[in-house]
Short mmCIF file of C-alpha atoms in Angstrom, two decimals:
data_model
loop_
_atom_site.label_atom_id
_atom_site.label_comp_id
_atom_site.label_asym_id
_atom_site.label_seq_id
_atom_site.Cartn_x
_atom_site.Cartn_y
_atom_site.Cartn_z
CA MET U 273 0.00 0.00 0.00
CA LEU U 274 1.05 3.57 -0.65
CA SER U 275 1.21 6.33 1.95
CA LYS U 276 -1.70 8.75 1.95
CA GLY U 277 -2.41 12.10 3.55
CA PHE U 278 -5.09 14.75 3.32
CA GLU U 279 -5.12 18.53 3.37
CA VAL U 280 -8.56 19.53 4.62
CA GLU U 281 -9.86 23.10 4.22
CA MET U 282 -13.04 23.90 6.18
CA TYR U 283 -15.21 26.92 6.90
CA THR U 284 -16.08 28.02 10.41
CA GLY U 285 -19.31 29.81 11.30
CA THR U 286 -22.70 29.60 12.95
CA PRO U 287 -25.20 26.71 13.10
CA GLN U 288 -27.38 28.90 10.84
CA GLY U 289 -24.80 28.59 8.08
CA ASP U 290 -23.24 32.06 8.24
CA ILE U 291 -19.50 31.79 7.68
CA VAL U 292 -17.36 33.59 10.27
CA GLY U 293 -13.56 33.70 10.16
CA PHE U 294 -11.36 32.65 13.08
CA SER U 295 -8.30 31.19 11.37
CA ASP U 296 -5.81 33.67 12.89
CA ARG U 297 -6.99 32.72 16.40
CA ILE U 298 -7.24 29.00 15.60
CA VAL U 299 -3.68 28.88 14.23
CA ALA U 300 -2.37 30.76 17.29
CA ASP U 301 -4.18 28.56 19.82
CA LEU U 302 -4.31 25.07 18.28
CA HIS U 303 -1.45 22.90 17.07
CA GLY U 304 -1.71 21.42 13.57
CA PHE U 305 -3.84 24.05 11.84
CA ALA U 306 -2.69 26.42 9.09
CA ARG U 307 -4.25 29.62 7.83
CA GLU U 308 -5.52 30.32 4.35
CA PRO U 309 -5.35 33.85 2.82
CA ASP U 310 -8.96 34.52 3.91
CA SER U 311 -9.71 33.99 7.60
CA ARG U 312 -13.02 32.22 7.02
CA ASN U 313 -11.48 28.84 6.28
CA VAL U 314 -8.73 26.97 8.02
CA GLU U 315 -6.66 23.94 7.05
CA TYR U 316 -5.37 20.87 8.80
CA THR U 317 -3.17 18.13 7.39
CA THR U 318 -3.08 14.45 8.24
CA PRO U 319 0.33 12.74 8.45
CA PRO U 320 1.13 10.29 5.63
CA LEU U 321 -0.07 6.81 6.61
CA CYS U 322 -0.72 3.57 4.76
CA ARG U 323 -3.60 2.14 6.83
CA TYR U 324 -7.07 3.53 6.20
CA GLU U 325 -8.24 2.69 9.73
CA ARG U 326 -5.72 5.13 11.19
CA LEU U 327 -6.44 7.73 8.54
CA LEU U 328 -10.08 7.76 9.56
CA CYS U 329 -9.24 8.84 13.09
CA ASP U 330 -6.67 11.36 11.84
CA LEU U 331 -9.45 12.97 9.80
CA VAL U 332 -11.95 13.00 12.66
CA ARG U 333 -9.74 13.96 15.61
CA PRO U 334 -8.74 17.50 14.48
CA ARG U 335 -12.36 18.31 13.64
CA GLN U 336 -13.45 17.26 17.12
CA GLN U 337 -10.69 19.39 18.59
CA LEU U 338 -11.69 22.36 16.43
CA ARG U 339 -15.37 21.99 17.29
CA THR U 340 -14.53 22.05 21.01
CA TYR U 341 -12.42 25.19 20.52
CA LEU U 342 -15.13 26.97 18.51
CA GLN U 343 -17.69 26.26 21.23
CA LYS U 344 -15.47 28.16 23.66
CA LEU U 345 -15.59 31.19 21.36
CA GLY U 346 -19.39 31.10 21.20
CA ASP U 347 -22.10 29.27 19.29
CA TYR U 348 -19.83 28.35 16.36
CA THR U 349 -19.29 25.19 14.37
CA LEU U 350 -17.85 23.73 11.15
CA ILE U 351 -19.75 24.30 7.91
CA PRO U 352 -19.89 21.71 5.10
CA GLY U 353 -19.57 22.67 1.45
CA SER U 354 -16.91 24.34 -0.66
CA THR U 355 -18.22 27.85 -1.35
CA LEU U 356 -19.50 30.89 0.52
CA ALA U 357 -22.92 29.31 0.26
CA LEU U 358 -25.11 31.91 1.96
CA GLY U 359 -23.16 35.10 1.36
CA GLY U 360 -19.93 36.98 1.92
CA GLY U 361 -18.56 36.73 -1.60
CA ASP U 362 -18.37 40.53 -1.91
CA ARG U 363 -15.21 41.03 0.15
CA PHE U 364 -11.99 39.40 1.37
CA TYR U 365 -11.22 38.92 5.06
CA ARG U 366 -7.43 38.76 5.31
CA SER U 367 -6.02 36.28 7.81
CA ASP U 368 -2.48 37.68 7.54
CA PRO U 369 -2.51 41.28 6.25
CA ALA U 370 1.30 41.49 6.18
CA ASN U 371 1.77 38.52 3.84
CA PRO U 372 2.69 39.78 0.32
CA TYR U 373 1.67 36.53 -1.38
CA HIS U 374 -1.78 36.85 0.22
CA THR U 375 -1.94 40.43 -1.06
CA TYR U 376 -1.23 39.18 -4.57
CA ILE U 377 -3.93 36.50 -4.24
CA GLU U 378 -6.55 38.96 -2.98
CA GLN U 379 -5.80 41.54 -5.67
CA THR U 380 -5.56 39.02 -8.52
CA TYR U 381 -8.34 36.55 -7.74
CA GLY U 382 -10.62 38.08 -5.12
CA THR U 383 -13.02 35.72 -3.38
CA THR U 384 -12.99 33.11 -6.19
CA VAL U 385 -10.22 31.43 -4.16
CA VAL U 386 -12.12 31.57 -0.86
CA THR U 387 -13.20 27.97 -1.17
CA ALA U 388 -12.92 24.85 0.97
CA SER U 389 -11.63 21.62 -0.51
CA ILE U 390 -9.80 18.35 0.02
CA HIS U 391 -6.35 17.67 -1.37
CA ILE U 392 -5.37 13.99 -1.43
CA ASN U 393 -1.65 13.22 -1.40
CA ILE U 394 -0.35 9.79 -2.45
CA GLY U 395 3.31 8.94 -1.80
CA ILE U 396 5.31 8.00 -4.93
CA SER U 397 9.10 8.24 -4.69
CA ASP U 398 10.15 7.31 -8.25
CA PRO U 399 9.88 10.47 -10.41
CA ASP U 400 9.12 8.55 -13.60
CA VAL U 401 6.30 6.62 -11.92
CA LEU U 402 5.07 9.85 -10.34
CA MET U 403 4.85 11.66 -13.68
CA ARG U 404 3.06 8.69 -15.24
CA ALA U 405 0.60 8.67 -12.34
CA CYS U 406 0.06 12.43 -12.67
CA ARG U 407 -0.83 11.95 -16.33
CA LEU U 408 -3.37 9.21 -15.63
CA VAL U 409 -4.92 10.98 -12.64
CA ARG U 410 -5.07 14.27 -14.56
CA VAL U 411 -7.24 12.79 -17.32
CA GLU U 412 -9.45 11.04 -14.74
CA ALA U 413 -9.59 13.91 -12.21
CA PRO U 414 -13.11 14.91 -13.35
CA LEU U 415 -14.36 11.62 -11.89
CA TYR U 416 -13.07 12.53 -8.42
CA LEU U 417 -14.74 15.92 -8.72
CA ALA U 418 -17.97 14.17 -9.74
CA LEU U 419 -17.83 11.99 -6.61
CA SER U 420 -17.02 14.86 -4.24
CA ALA U 421 -19.10 17.81 -5.55
CA SER U 422 -20.54 19.76 -2.60
CA SER U 423 -20.95 23.36 -3.69
CA PRO U 424 -24.26 23.96 -5.49
CA PHE U 425 -24.88 27.27 -3.65
CA LEU U 426 -23.17 30.67 -3.71
CA ASN U 427 -24.30 33.83 -1.91
CA GLY U 428 -27.65 32.28 -1.06
CA GLU U 429 -28.48 31.17 -4.59
CA ILE U 430 -28.61 27.84 -6.43
CA THR U 431 -25.94 28.35 -9.08
CA GLY U 432 -26.73 25.56 -11.54
CA SER U 433 -23.36 23.89 -10.89
CA HIS U 434 -22.85 20.94 -8.57
CA SER U 435 -19.31 22.20 -7.91
CA THR U 436 -19.53 25.96 -8.07
CA ARG U 437 -16.06 25.96 -6.49
CA TRP U 438 -14.39 24.34 -9.50
CA SER U 439 -16.55 26.35 -11.91
CA VAL U 440 -15.12 29.63 -10.59
CA PHE U 441 -11.72 28.55 -9.24
CA PRO U 442 -8.88 30.30 -11.10
CA LYS U 443 -6.80 27.39 -12.37
CA THR U 444 -3.26 28.76 -12.68
CA PRO U 445 -1.42 28.95 -15.02
CA ALA U 446 -4.26 28.92 -17.54
CA GLU U 447 -2.60 26.18 -19.60
CA VAL U 448 -0.84 23.26 -17.90
CA PRO U 449 0.49 20.45 -20.12
CA LEU U 450 0.63 16.74 -19.42
CA PHE U 451 4.19 16.48 -18.14
CA GLU U 452 6.00 13.95 -20.30
CA SER U 453 8.90 13.53 -17.85
CA HIS U 454 10.40 14.95 -14.68
CA ALA U 455 12.74 17.04 -16.84
CA HIS U 456 9.74 18.46 -18.71
CA TYR U 457 8.11 19.44 -15.41
CA ILE U 458 11.29 21.15 -14.19
CA GLU U 459 11.78 23.02 -17.46
CA TRP U 460 8.13 24.10 -17.62
CA THR U 461 8.07 25.28 -13.98
CA GLU U 462 11.25 27.31 -14.37
CA ALA U 463 9.77 28.93 -17.49
CA GLN U 464 6.53 29.85 -15.68
CA LEU U 465 8.46 31.42 -12.79
CA ALA U 466 10.53 33.44 -15.26
CA LEU U 467 7.40 34.59 -17.11
CA GLY U 468 5.58 35.47 -13.88
CA THR U 469 2.60 33.22 -14.63
CA MET U 470 3.52 31.51 -11.35
CA GLN U 471 4.57 33.61 -8.35
CA ASN U 472 6.32 30.68 -6.67
CA VAL U 473 6.52 26.88 -6.94
CA ARG U 474 3.26 26.52 -4.94
CA HIS U 475 1.39 28.69 -7.42
CA LEU U 476 0.43 25.75 -9.65
CA TRP U 477 -3.31 25.43 -9.12
CA SER U 478 -4.36 22.60 -11.36
CA SER U 479 -6.47 19.51 -10.71
CA VAL U 480 -3.38 17.41 -9.97
CA ARG U 481 0.28 18.24 -9.50
CA PRO U 482 3.57 16.63 -8.49
CA ASN U 483 4.59 17.65 -5.00
CA GLY U 484 7.60 17.31 -2.76
CA ASP U 485 10.02 18.94 -0.37
CA ARG U 486 11.80 21.04 -3.01
CA ARG U 487 9.60 21.47 -6.05
CA PRO U 488 10.16 20.99 -8.94
CA TYR U 489 13.41 19.11 -8.23
CA ASN U 490 12.77 16.79 -5.25
CA LEU U 491 9.36 15.13 -5.54
CA ASN U 492 7.75 12.41 -3.44
CA ARG U 493 3.98 12.53 -3.92
CA LEU U 494 1.04 13.11 -6.22
CA GLU U 495 -1.43 15.75 -5.03
CA LEU U 496 -5.03 15.59 -6.29
CA ARG U 497 -6.50 19.06 -5.77
CA ILE U 498 -9.81 18.94 -7.64
CA CYS U 499 -12.08 17.51 -4.93
CA ASP U 500 -14.71 19.59 -3.18
CA LEU U 501 -14.90 19.26 0.61
CA VAL U 502 -16.17 15.78 1.50
CA SER U 503 -17.84 16.11 4.89
CA ASP U 504 -18.16 12.39 5.52
CA PRO U 505 -14.73 10.90 6.33
CA VAL U 506 -15.87 7.40 5.27
CA SER U 507 -16.84 8.69 1.81
CA LEU U 508 -13.55 10.55 1.56
CA LEU U 509 -11.59 7.38 2.30
CA ALA U 510 -13.55 5.59 -0.43
CA ILE U 511 -12.54 8.26 -2.95
CA ALA U 512 -8.92 8.00 -1.79
CA ALA U 513 -9.08 4.20 -2.06
CA LEU U 514 -10.21 4.46 -5.69
CA LEU U 515 -7.31 6.82 -6.38
CA GLU U 516 -4.75 4.58 -4.68
CA ALA U 517 -6.04 1.43 -6.37
CA ARG U 518 -5.89 3.12 -9.77
CA ILE U 519 -2.28 4.19 -9.16
CA LEU U 520 -1.34 0.68 -8.00
CA GLN U 521 -2.94 -0.66 -11.18
CA LEU U 522 -0.81 1.75 -13.22
CA MET U 523 2.31 0.62 -11.37
CA GLU U 524 1.52 -2.97 -12.34
CA ASN U 525 0.70 -1.95 -15.92
CA PRO U 526 2.62 1.16 -17.10
CA LEU U 527 0.80 0.90 -20.44
CA LEU U 528 -2.21 2.57 -18.76
CA ASP U 529 -0.30 5.83 -19.30
CA PRO U 530 -2.66 7.98 -21.42
CA LEU U 531 0.22 9.21 -23.57
CA VAL U 532 0.75 5.54 -24.53
CA ASN U 533 -2.72 4.04 -24.31
CA SER U 534 -4.94 6.73 -25.83
CA GLN U 535 -6.16 6.22 -29.37
CA LEU U 536 -6.18 9.97 -30.07
CA PRO U 537 -3.82 11.01 -32.91
CA LEU U 538 -0.21 10.60 -31.81
CA SER U 539 0.97 13.89 -33.34
CA THR U 540 -1.44 15.98 -31.19
CA ARG U 541 -2.24 13.49 -28.43
CA ALA U 542 -0.72 15.40 -25.51
CA SER U 543 -2.53 18.66 -26.29
CA ASP U 544 -5.75 16.87 -27.31
CA LEU U 545 -5.83 15.06 -23.97
CA VAL U 546 -5.49 18.37 -22.10
CA THR U 547 -8.30 19.94 -24.17
CA LEU U 548 -10.55 16.92 -23.61
CA THR U 549 -9.80 16.85 -19.88
CA ASP U 550 -10.43 20.57 -19.39
CA ALA U 551 -13.85 20.15 -21.02
CA ASN U 552 -14.53 17.11 -18.82
CA GLU U 553 -13.63 19.08 -15.69
CA LEU U 554 -16.10 21.80 -16.62
CA ALA U 555 -18.82 19.25 -17.37
CA ALA U 556 -18.20 17.48 -14.05
CA ALA U 557 -18.27 20.82 -12.21
CA HIS U 558 -21.71 21.52 -13.68
CA HIS U 559 -23.39 18.10 -13.52
CA SER U 560 -21.04 15.88 -11.43
CA LEU U 561 -22.10 12.22 -11.67
CA ASP U 562 -24.72 13.03 -14.32
CA ALA U 563 -22.17 14.74 -16.59
CA GLU U 564 -21.50 13.40 -20.06
CA LEU U 565 -17.72 13.16 -20.40
CA LYS U 566 -15.43 12.02 -23.17
CA HIS U 567 -13.16 9.08 -22.39
CA TRP U 568 -9.44 9.77 -22.76
CA LYS U 569 -8.87 6.43 -24.48
CA ASP U 570 -10.99 7.06 -27.56
CA GLY U 571 -12.87 10.34 -27.12
CA GLN U 572 -16.20 8.49 -26.90
CA PRO U 573 -18.96 9.92 -24.68
CA ILE U 574 -19.55 8.26 -21.30
CA GLN U 575 -21.54 9.34 -18.25
CA ALA U 576 -19.35 10.12 -15.24
CA ARG U 577 -21.36 7.70 -13.06
CA ASP U 578 -20.79 4.85 -15.53
CA TRP U 579 -17.07 5.62 -15.82
CA VAL U 580 -16.64 5.55 -12.03
CA ASP U 581 -18.55 2.27 -11.92
CA GLN U 582 -16.22 0.79 -14.56
CA LEU U 583 -13.12 1.84 -12.61
CA TYR U 584 -14.62 0.50 -9.38
CA HIS U 585 -14.95 -2.97 -10.87
CA GLU U 586 -11.60 -2.72 -12.63
CA VAL U 587 -9.59 -1.97 -9.48
CA TRP U 588 -11.53 -4.11 -6.99
CA ALA U 589 -9.18 -7.10 -7.27
CA ILE U 590 -6.11 -4.87 -6.81
CA ALA U 591 -7.60 -3.23 -3.71
CA LYS U 592 -8.53 -6.66 -2.35
CA LYS U 593 -5.01 -7.97 -2.93
CA HIS U 594 -3.60 -5.03 -0.97
CA GLY U 595 -6.16 -5.40 1.81
CA PHE U 596 -8.30 -2.29 1.45
CA SER U 597 -11.20 -3.26 -0.85
CA CYS U 598 -13.70 -2.77 1.98
CA PHE U 599 -12.89 0.94 1.91
CA LEU U 600 -14.07 1.13 -1.71
CA LEU U 601 -17.58 -0.02 -0.77
CA PRO U 602 -19.04 3.43 0.12
CA LEU U 603 -18.57 4.43 -3.54
CA ARG U 604 -21.58 2.23 -4.31
CA LYS U 605 -23.70 4.38 -2.01
CA ILE U 606 -22.46 7.62 -3.62
CA LEU U 607 -23.25 6.26 -7.07
CA ARG U 608 -26.68 5.13 -5.89
CA GLU U 609 -27.76 8.09 -3.73
CA GLY U 610 -25.69 10.92 -5.20
CA ASN U 611 -22.92 13.13 -3.87
CA GLU U 612 -23.48 15.87 -1.31
CA ALA U 613 -24.43 18.51 -3.91
CA GLN U 614 -27.00 16.20 -5.51
CA LYS U 615 -28.55 15.38 -2.14
CA TRP U 616 -28.79 19.08 -1.27
CA LEU U 617 -30.37 19.97 -4.61
CA LYS U 618 -32.91 17.18 -4.14
CA LEU U 619 -33.91 18.78 -0.81
CA CYS U 620 -34.29 22.12 -2.59
CA GLU U 621 -36.60 20.43 -5.11
CA GLN U 622 -38.67 19.27 -2.13
CA GLY U 623 -39.12 22.88 -1.00
CA LEU U 624 -36.20 23.70 1.28
CA ASP U 625 -34.12 26.81 0.67
CA PRO U 626 -30.28 26.74 0.66
CA GLN U 627 -30.05 27.94 4.28
CA ALA U 628 -32.38 25.21 5.55
CA VAL U 629 -30.42 22.60 3.58
CA LEU U 630 -27.11 23.86 4.95
CA MET U 631 -28.36 23.98 8.54
CA GLN U 632 -29.44 20.35 8.21
CA ALA U 633 -26.05 19.40 6.71
CA ILE U 634 -24.20 21.16 9.54
CA GLN U 635 -26.07 19.12 12.16
CA THR U 636 -25.68 15.87 10.25
CA ALA U 637 -21.91 16.35 9.89
CA ALA U 638 -21.53 17.10 13.61
CA ASN U 639 -23.57 14.04 14.59
CA ASP U 640 -21.76 11.71 12.20
CA GLU U 641 -18.32 12.87 13.34
CA ALA U 642 -19.26 12.45 16.98
CA ALA U 643 -20.46 8.91 16.30
CA LEU U 644 -17.24 8.01 14.44
CA ALA U 645 -15.13 9.44 17.25
CA ARG U 646 -17.13 7.57 19.88
CA GLU U 647 -17.19 4.23 18.09
CA LEU U 648 -13.79 4.08 16.41
CA CYS U 649 -11.42 6.71 17.78
CA GLN U 650 -12.34 7.00 21.44
CA PRO U 651 -8.91 6.16 22.89
CA LEU U 652 -7.34 8.81 20.64
CA VAL U 653 -9.96 11.50 21.30
CA ALA U 654 -10.04 11.12 25.07
#
């Protein structure tokens, strides 16, 4: 099994769904939390681990700690979803006014970056294998967005997108190629820094990127950045299990590399795959599991839900061999019942407004986390 870790961005606010920023205080008072440019969301990171059972508690424990801290500040809680769902998109609330990079972000992007998401990191030490994995995950990233979409609201309105976050998020630089080798990634990154299209090595905001201690030179993990915030830790582990199993499958069969295995014309394959994938990302942002995508192998249309189902069956034996197939099982429920955005929109169709839906989701998330902590992580939480 590969090592896995999560970067979790979450909003803080009231049980009524109003987002209120405390990240400067949280970072000062609690160990293990990091600030984002806007104070309304805060991030925590789980250490890289191989076993999903331990990862579950590492996802739950910081949230329980943060909930306890917020209660001391007043009637505050954690808010599901990946956008400023009920309002607040008209201004930036700086968490660190003296930080020049944050100044650049506020002035360049405004509140389109004030989103909450999940980044999934998978440890891969061999740079050639890492680049191959980045290529495969890049062309299949829309599927992970489809599974995780949780931002159908913005400023109190139903937007028409299941992932409003990815619909508005400023992917940077605007054009990111499929990296054909580690050398290609180094050369491209150095060129972007020279051109100013990237302010620093962290300023690569694409659906997936190579990551490591000294980018772009020393790399040790793949970082999937496209996912909306997944409130349910069990569902998040299922999405991570699909990602890990797919990478393990690629390690066993390097010919899964889209630059090798796609039937698109060889002379333009690399750029065609990027164009196809960008369109798929947009379609998944709008319609998630109901989106019609084009498969990277042959360009043929396929519904996101059907594609995920195909991969699920394809990687099951690999996950079973490595001992984590049980963690794939919740994907069946997501495919059957819908992701968080689809569930929320269904409630709106039944007559609830976005605030009522969000208030219900806030309470559900708190209850579910408490149950997980009580049943599975009690010795660690106590």
